Amino acid sequence: FQTNGAIFWPDFWKHVPNNPMFSIFDVAHQEDEFEIETGQILVDKEKTWKGLNLAYFIVSNEDYRHYFFFDKDTFTTAFKALHIQYYQITTY
């Protein structure tokens, strides 16, 4: 957390590989990556404010919102698009 400024926990599902969000935001899809469980996230708002603002923009914008499963993909997609490091827990 001190290094990256964000920690996410995995959900039970993996990303859908053909979701247009990957090409829209120029983010590489990783086969083995799980969606995140947004019931708990740990973020340092000072370090990650740009990613948080892009995630907010995504869920607020009807042009993008339908590509995402609510907020599940918005955080990691926004962080990846802006090259913001985060750590994702590997166990449930």
GROMACS .gro file of N, CA, C and O in nm:
model
  368
    1PHE      N    1   0.082  -0.119   0.000
    1PHE     CA    2   0.000   0.000   0.000
    1PHE      C    3   0.086   0.125   0.000
    1PHE      O    4   0.058   0.220  -0.072
    2GLN      N    5   0.190   0.125   0.079
    2GLN     CA    6   0.276   0.243   0.084
    2GLN      C    7   0.350   0.265  -0.047
    2GLN      O    8   0.377   0.378  -0.084
    3THR      N    9   0.380   0.159  -0.119
    3THR     CA   10   0.449   0.171  -0.247
    3THR      C   11   0.355   0.215  -0.358
    3THR      O   12   0.383   0.308  -0.433
    4ASN      N   13   0.241   0.144  -0.371
    4ASN     CA   14   0.151   0.167  -0.484
    4ASN      C   15   0.037   0.263  -0.456
    4ASN      O   16  -0.012   0.327  -0.547
    5GLY      N   17  -0.009   0.267  -0.334
    5GLY     CA   18  -0.119   0.357  -0.303
    5GLY      C   19  -0.257   0.297  -0.323
    5GLY      O   20  -0.357   0.365  -0.301
    6ALA      N   21  -0.264   0.171  -0.366
    6ALA     CA   22  -0.395   0.108  -0.384
    6ALA      C   23  -0.385  -0.043  -0.372
    6ALA      O   24  -0.291  -0.103  -0.424
    7ILE      N   25  -0.481  -0.101  -0.303
    7ILE     CA   26  -0.493  -0.246  -0.292
    7ILE      C   27  -0.636  -0.283  -0.326
    7ILE      O   28  -0.731  -0.222  -0.276
    8PHE      N   29  -0.651  -0.384  -0.413
    8PHE     CA   30  -0.782  -0.436  -0.451
    8PHE      C   31  -0.789  -0.585  -0.419
    8PHE      O   32  -0.688  -0.654  -0.426
    9TRP      N   33  -0.908  -0.632  -0.387
    9TRP     CA   34  -0.932  -0.773  -0.360
    9TRP      C   35  -1.005  -0.836  -0.478
    9TRP      O   36  -1.087  -0.770  -0.541
   10PRO      N   37  -0.979  -0.963  -0.507
   10PRO     CA   38  -1.043  -1.027  -0.623
   10PRO      C   39  -1.188  -1.064  -0.598
   10PRO      O   40  -1.227  -1.093  -0.486
   11ASP      N   41  -1.265  -1.062  -0.704
   11ASP     CA   42  -1.400  -1.116  -0.702
   11ASP      C   43  -1.391  -1.259  -0.755
   11ASP      O   44  -1.281  -1.309  -0.778
   12PHE      N   45  -1.502  -1.323  -0.778
   12PHE     CA   46  -1.501  -1.463  -0.823
   12PHE      C   47  -1.493  -1.478  -0.974
   12PHE      O   48  -1.472  -1.587  -1.023
   13TRP      N   49  -1.509  -1.369  -1.049
   13TRP     CA   50  -1.517  -1.378  -1.195
   13TRP      C   51  -1.395  -1.314  -1.259
   13TRP      O   52  -1.339  -1.219  -1.208
   14LYS      N   53  -1.361  -1.366  -1.376
   14LYS     CA   54  -1.253  -1.307  -1.455
   14LYS      C   55  -1.312  -1.208  -1.554
   14LYS      O   56  -1.429  -1.214  -1.588
   15HIS      N   57  -1.228  -1.117  -1.600
   15HIS     CA   58  -1.271  -1.020  -1.700
   15HIS      C   59  -1.316  -1.090  -1.828
   15HIS      O   60  -1.259  -1.192  -1.867
   16VAL      N   61  -1.414  -1.034  -1.893
   16VAL     CA   62  -1.458  -1.084  -2.023
   16VAL      C   63  -1.357  -1.034  -2.126
   16VAL      O   64  -1.337  -0.913  -2.141
   17PRO      N   65  -1.290  -1.124  -2.198
   17PRO     CA   66  -1.179  -1.083  -2.285
   17PRO      C   67  -1.218  -0.992  -2.401
   17PRO      O   68  -1.136  -0.911  -2.445
   18ASN      N   69  -1.339  -1.000  -2.450
   18ASN     CA   70  -1.376  -0.918  -2.566
   18ASN      C   71  -1.450  -0.790  -2.527
   18ASN      O   72  -1.512  -0.727  -2.612
   19ASN      N   73  -1.441  -0.750  -2.402
   19ASN     CA   74  -1.506  -0.627  -2.359
   19ASN      C   75  -1.439  -0.508  -2.429
   19ASN      O   76  -1.317  -0.493  -2.423
   20PRO      N   77  -1.517  -0.421  -2.495
   20PRO     CA   78  -1.461  -0.306  -2.566
   20PRO      C   79  -1.383  -0.208  -2.479
   20PRO      O   80  -1.304  -0.130  -2.528
   21MET      N   81  -1.402  -0.216  -2.347
   21MET     CA   82  -1.332  -0.122  -2.259
   21MET      C   83  -1.181  -0.132  -2.275
   21MET      O   84  -1.110  -0.034  -2.260
   22PHE      N   85  -1.131  -0.252  -2.307
   22PHE     CA   86  -0.987  -0.269  -2.321
   22PHE      C   87  -0.932  -0.189  -2.438
   22PHE      O   88  -0.828  -0.125  -2.428
   23SER      N   89  -1.003  -0.189  -2.550
   23SER     CA   90  -0.955  -0.111  -2.664
   23SER      C   91  -0.987   0.038  -2.649
   23SER      O   92  -0.908   0.122  -2.690
   24ILE      N   93  -1.101   0.071  -2.590
   24ILE     CA   94  -1.137   0.212  -2.570
   24ILE      C   95  -1.031   0.284  -2.487
   24ILE      O   96  -0.991   0.396  -2.518
   25PHE      N   97  -0.985   0.219  -2.382
   25PHE     CA   98  -0.889   0.282  -2.292
   25PHE      C   99  -0.746   0.235  -2.315
   25PHE      O  100  -0.657   0.266  -2.236
   26ASP      N  101  -0.724   0.161  -2.425
   26ASP     CA  102  -0.591   0.113  -2.462
   26ASP      C  103  -0.524   0.039  -2.345
   26ASP      O  104  -0.411   0.070  -2.306
   27VAL      N  105  -0.598  -0.057  -2.292
   27VAL     CA  106  -0.553  -0.136  -2.178
   27VAL      C  107  -0.545  -0.282  -2.222
   27VAL      O  108  -0.639  -0.334  -2.282
   28ALA      N  109  -0.437  -0.348  -2.192
   28ALA     CA  110  -0.420  -0.488  -2.229
   28ALA      C  111  -0.505  -0.578  -2.140
   28ALA      O  112  -0.510  -0.559  -2.018
   29HIS      N  113  -0.571  -0.674  -2.202
   29HIS     CA  114  -0.647  -0.774  -2.126
   29HIS      C  115  -0.552  -0.884  -2.080
   29HIS      O  116  -0.469  -0.931  -2.158
   30GLN      N  117  -0.562  -0.924  -1.954
   30GLN     CA  118  -0.479  -1.032  -1.901
   30GLN      C  119  -0.570  -1.150  -1.870
   30GLN      O  120  -0.664  -1.138  -1.793
   31GLU      N  121  -0.543  -1.263  -1.931
   31GLU     CA  122  -0.628  -1.383  -1.921
   31GLU      C  123  -0.657  -1.425  -1.778
   31GLU      O  124  -0.765  -1.466  -1.746
   32ASP      N  125  -0.558  -1.419  -1.692
   32ASP     CA  126  -0.574  -1.473  -1.558
   32ASP      C  127  -0.618  -1.370  -1.454
   32ASP      O  128  -0.619  -1.398  -1.336
   33GLU      N  129  -0.653  -1.251  -1.496
   33GLU     CA  130  -0.687  -1.146  -1.401
   33GLU      C  131  -0.836  -1.149  -1.365
   33GLU      O  132  -0.922  -1.151  -1.451
   34PHE      N  133  -0.862  -1.147  -1.237
   34PHE     CA  134  -0.998  -1.144  -1.187
   34PHE      C  135  -1.048  -1.001  -1.176
   34PHE      O  136  -0.971  -0.908  -1.158
   35GLU      N  137  -1.180  -0.986  -1.187
   35GLU     CA  138  -1.242  -0.859  -1.154
   35GLU      C  139  -1.215  -0.832  -1.007
   35GLU      O  140  -1.176  -0.921  -0.933
   36ILE      N  141  -1.238  -0.709  -0.965
   36ILE     CA  142  -1.216  -0.678  -0.823
   36ILE      C  143  -1.349  -0.674  -0.749
   36ILE      O  144  -1.453  -0.643  -0.806
   37GLU      N  145  -1.341  -0.706  -0.621
   37GLU     CA  146  -1.457  -0.695  -0.532
   37GLU      C  147  -1.453  -0.554  -0.475
   37GLU      O  148  -1.361  -0.518  -0.402
   38THR      N  149  -1.550  -0.473  -0.513
   38THR     CA  150  -1.546  -0.333  -0.472
   38THR      C  151  -1.613  -0.307  -0.339
   38THR      O  152  -1.628  -0.193  -0.299
   39GLY      N  153  -1.650  -0.415  -0.269
   39GLY     CA  154  -1.702  -0.398  -0.134
   39GLY      C  155  -1.594  -0.348  -0.040
   39GLY      O  156  -1.623  -0.289   0.064
   40GLN      N  157  -1.469  -0.372  -0.077
   40GLN     CA  158  -1.357  -0.318   0.000
   40GLN      C  159  -1.243  -0.287  -0.096
   40GLN      O  160  -1.206  -0.369  -0.178
   41ILE      N  161  -1.197  -0.167  -0.088
   41ILE     CA  162  -1.076  -0.125  -0.160
   41ILE      C  163  -0.998  -0.037  -0.064
   41ILE      O  164  -1.054   0.022   0.028
   42LEU      N  165  -0.869  -0.031  -0.084
   42LEU     CA  166  -0.785   0.052   0.000
   42LEU      C  167  -0.705   0.142  -0.092
   42LEU      O  168  -0.627   0.093  -0.174
   43VAL      N  169  -0.730   0.273  -0.085
   43VAL     CA  170  -0.661   0.367  -0.175
   43VAL      C  171  -0.608   0.487  -0.098
   43VAL      O  172  -0.671   0.535  -0.004
   44ASP      N  173  -0.493   0.532  -0.140
   44ASP     CA  174  -0.436   0.657  -0.092
   44ASP      C  175  -0.482   0.763  -0.192
   44ASP      O  176  -0.436   0.765  -0.306
   45LYS      N  177  -0.573   0.848  -0.151
   45LYS     CA  178  -0.633   0.944  -0.244
   45LYS      C  179  -0.530   1.042  -0.300
   45LYS      O  180  -0.545   1.088  -0.413
   46GLU      N  181  -0.427   1.074  -0.224
   46GLU     CA  182  -0.324   1.165  -0.276
   46GLU      C  183  -0.246   1.101  -0.390
   46GLU      O  184  -0.217   1.165  -0.490
   47LYS      N  185  -0.209   0.975  -0.375
   47LYS     CA  186  -0.130   0.907  -0.477
   47LYS      C  187  -0.212   0.867  -0.598
   47LYS      O  188  -0.158   0.857  -0.708
   48THR      N  189  -0.340   0.841  -0.580
   48THR     CA  190  -0.420   0.782  -0.687
   48THR      C  191  -0.535   0.870  -0.735
   48THR      O  192  -0.624   0.823  -0.804
   49TRP      N  193  -0.533   0.998  -0.706
   49TRP     CA  194  -0.647   1.084  -0.736
   49TRP      C  195  -0.681   1.089  -0.884
   49TRP      O  196  -0.798   1.098  -0.922
   50LYS      N  197  -0.581   1.080  -0.970
   50LYS     CA  198  -0.610   1.083  -1.114
   50LYS      C  199  -0.689   0.958  -1.155
   50LYS      O  200  -0.785   0.967  -1.232
   51GLY      N  201  -0.648   0.842  -1.106
   51GLY     CA  202  -0.720   0.719  -1.135
   51GLY      C  203  -0.861   0.719  -1.079
   51GLY      O  204  -0.955   0.673  -1.144
   52LEU      N  205  -0.877   0.772  -0.959
   52LEU     CA  206  -1.011   0.780  -0.899
   52LEU      C  207  -1.101   0.873  -0.979
   52LEU      O  208  -1.219   0.845  -0.998
   53ASN      N  209  -1.045   0.983  -1.028
   53ASN     CA  210  -1.125   1.075  -1.109
   53ASN      C  211  -1.163   1.015  -1.243
   53ASN      O  212  -1.275   1.036  -1.291
   54LEU      N  213  -1.073   0.939  -1.306
   54LEU     CA  214  -1.109   0.874  -1.431
   54LEU      C  215  -1.216   0.767  -1.406
   54LEU      O  216  -1.310   0.755  -1.485
   55ALA      N  217  -1.204   0.692  -1.297
   55ALA     CA  218  -1.306   0.592  -1.264
   55ALA      C  219  -1.442   0.660  -1.243
   55ALA      O  220  -1.545   0.611  -1.291
   56TYR      N  221  -1.442   0.774  -1.177
   56TYR     CA  222  -1.566   0.848  -1.158
   56TYR      C  223  -1.623   0.895  -1.292
   56TYR      O  224  -1.743   0.886  -1.317
   57PHE      N  225  -1.536   0.944  -1.379
   57PHE     CA  226  -1.581   0.988  -1.511
   57PHE      C  227  -1.646   0.873  -1.587
   57PHE      O  228  -1.750   0.890  -1.651
   58ILE      N  229  -1.586   0.755  -1.581
   58ILE     CA  230  -1.639   0.638  -1.652
   58ILE      C  231  -1.780   0.606  -1.605
   58ILE      O  232  -1.871   0.587  -1.686
   59VAL      N  233  -1.800   0.598  -1.474
   59VAL     CA  234  -1.933   0.559  -1.424
   59VAL      C  235  -2.034   0.672  -1.438
   59VAL      O  236  -2.154   0.648  -1.435
   60SER      N  237  -1.987   0.793  -1.455
   60SER     CA  238  -2.076   0.908  -1.471
   60SER      C  239  -2.116   0.934  -1.615
   60SER      O  240  -2.209   1.009  -1.642
   61ASN      N  241  -2.044   0.873  -1.708
   61ASN     CA  242  -2.063   0.900  -1.850
   61ASN      C  243  -2.139   0.785  -1.915
   61ASN      O  244  -2.091   0.673  -1.922
   62GLU      N  245  -2.256   0.815  -1.967
   62GLU     CA  246  -2.340   0.710  -2.027
   62GLU      C  247  -2.276   0.646  -2.150
   62GLU      O  248  -2.310   0.533  -2.184
   63ASP      N  249  -2.187   0.715  -2.217
   63ASP     CA  250  -2.119   0.656  -2.334
   63ASP      C  251  -2.030   0.540  -2.296
   63ASP      O  252  -2.005   0.451  -2.377
   64TYR      N  253  -1.976   0.541  -2.175
   64TYR     CA  254  -1.885   0.436  -2.131
   64TYR      C  255  -1.948   0.338  -2.033
   64TYR      O  256  -1.909   0.222  -2.028
   65ARG      N  257  -2.041   0.384  -1.956
   65ARG     CA  258  -2.095   0.306  -1.846
   65ARG      C  259  -2.144   0.167  -1.886
   65ARG      O  260  -2.125   0.070  -1.814
   66HIS      N  261  -2.206   0.151  -2.002
   66HIS     CA  262  -2.262   0.022  -2.040
   66HIS      C  263  -2.156  -0.083  -2.075
   66HIS      O  264  -2.187  -0.200  -2.089
   67TYR      N  265  -2.029  -0.043  -2.087
   67TYR     CA  266  -1.923  -0.140  -2.112
   67TYR      C  267  -1.870  -0.201  -1.982
   67TYR      O  268  -1.794  -0.297  -1.983
   68PHE      N  269  -1.909  -0.143  -1.871
   68PHE     CA  270  -1.857  -0.185  -1.741
   68PHE      C  271  -1.968  -0.247  -1.657
   68PHE      O  272  -2.084  -0.210  -1.669
   69PHE      N  273  -1.930  -0.341  -1.572
   69PHE     CA  274  -2.025  -0.399  -1.479
   69PHE      C  275  -2.023  -0.313  -1.353
   69PHE      O  276  -1.955  -0.345  -1.256
   70PHE      N  277  -2.094  -0.202  -1.361
   70PHE     CA  278  -2.097  -0.102  -1.255
   70PHE      C  279  -1.955  -0.058  -1.225
   70PHE      O  280  -1.881  -0.022  -1.315
   71ASP      N  281  -1.913  -0.064  -1.100
   71ASP     CA  282  -1.779  -0.013  -1.068
   71ASP      C  283  -1.671  -0.121  -1.069
   71ASP      O  284  -1.555  -0.094  -1.051
   72LYS      N  285  -1.706  -0.245  -1.094
   72LYS     CA  286  -1.611  -0.356  -1.085
   72LYS      C  287  -1.486  -0.335  -1.169
   72LYS      O  288  -1.375  -0.360  -1.124
   73ASP      N  289  -1.502  -0.293  -1.292
   73ASP     CA  290  -1.388  -0.279  -1.381
   73ASP      C  291  -1.333  -0.137  -1.389
   73ASP      O  292  -1.226  -0.117  -1.444
   74THR      N  293  -1.406  -0.042  -1.337
   74THR     CA  294  -1.366   0.097  -1.357
   74THR      C  295  -1.235   0.131  -1.288
   74THR      O  296  -1.152   0.202  -1.345
   75PHE      N  297  -1.214   0.081  -1.167
   75PHE     CA  298  -1.092   0.117  -1.095
   75PHE      C  299  -0.968   0.064  -1.166
   75PHE      O  300  -0.875   0.140  -1.195
   76THR      N  301  -0.965  -0.066  -1.194
   76THR     CA  302  -0.844  -0.122  -1.255
   76THR      C  303  -0.823  -0.070  -1.397
   76THR      O  304  -0.710  -0.044  -1.437
   77THR      N  305  -0.931  -0.050  -1.472
   77THR     CA  306  -0.917   0.004  -1.607
   77THR      C  307  -0.862   0.147  -1.603
   77THR      O  308  -0.771   0.182  -1.678
   78ALA      N  309  -0.916   0.229  -1.514
   78ALA     CA  310  -0.869   0.368  -1.502
   78ALA      C  311  -0.723   0.372  -1.457
   78ALA      O  312  -0.643   0.448  -1.512
   79PHE      N  313  -0.688   0.290  -1.360
   79PHE     CA  314  -0.550   0.289  -1.311
   79PHE      C  315  -0.455   0.242  -1.420
   79PHE      O  316  -0.349   0.300  -1.439
   80LYS      N  317  -0.493   0.137  -1.493
   80LYS     CA  318  -0.407   0.089  -1.601
   80LYS      C  319  -0.394   0.192  -1.713
   80LYS      O  320  -0.285   0.212  -1.767
   81ALA      N  321  -0.504   0.256  -1.748
   81ALA     CA  322  -0.501   0.356  -1.856
   81ALA      C  323  -0.406   0.471  -1.822
   81ALA      O  324  -0.342   0.527  -1.911
   82LEU      N  325  -0.397   0.504  -1.694
   82LEU     CA  326  -0.312   0.615  -1.651
   82LEU      C  327  -0.177   0.568  -1.596
   82LEU      O  328  -0.101   0.649  -1.544
   83HIS      N  329  -0.150   0.439  -1.607
   83HIS     CA  330  -0.023   0.380  -1.561
   83HIS      C  331  -0.001   0.404  -1.412
   83HIS      O  332   0.110   0.436  -1.369
   84ILE      N  333  -0.107   0.387  -1.335
   84ILE     CA  334  -0.099   0.400  -1.190
   84ILE      C  335  -0.087   0.259  -1.131
   84ILE      O  336  -0.171   0.173  -1.157
   85GLN      N  337   0.017   0.238  -1.055
   85GLN     CA  338   0.041   0.107  -0.995
   85GLN      C  339  -0.062   0.076  -0.887
   85GLN      O  340  -0.106   0.165  -0.814
   86TYR      N  341  -0.098  -0.051  -0.877
   86TYR     CA  342  -0.183  -0.099  -0.768
   86TYR      C  343  -0.145  -0.243  -0.738
   86TYR      O  344  -0.076  -0.307  -0.817
   87TYR      N  345  -0.189  -0.291  -0.625
   87TYR     CA  346  -0.164  -0.430  -0.588
   87TYR      C  347  -0.298  -0.500  -0.579
   87TYR      O  348  -0.392  -0.446  -0.519
   88GLN      N  349  -0.309  -0.618  -0.638
   88GLN     CA  350  -0.431  -0.696  -0.628
   88GLN      C  351  -0.401  -0.822  -0.548
   88GLN      O  352  -0.313  -0.900  -0.584
   89ILE      N  353  -0.473  -0.840  -0.438
   89ILE     CA  354  -0.460  -0.958  -0.354
   89ILE      C  355  -0.485  -1.081  -0.442
   89ILE      O  356  -0.574  -1.079  -0.528
   90THR      N  357  -0.412  -1.188  -0.420
   90THR     CA  358  -0.425  -1.305  -0.508
   90THR      C  359  -0.518  -1.411  -0.453
   90THR      O  360  -0.549  -1.506  -0.524
   91THR      N  361  -0.562  -1.400  -0.330
   91THR     CA  362  -0.653  -1.499  -0.273
   91THR      C  363  -0.784  -1.431  -0.234
   91THR      O  364  -0.788  -1.311  -0.210
   92TYR      N  365  -0.888  -1.512  -0.227
   92TYR     CA  366  -1.020  -1.457  -0.189
   92TYR      C  367  -1.023  -1.420  -0.044
   92TYR      O  368  -0.960  -1.478   0.039
   0.00000   0.00000   0.00000
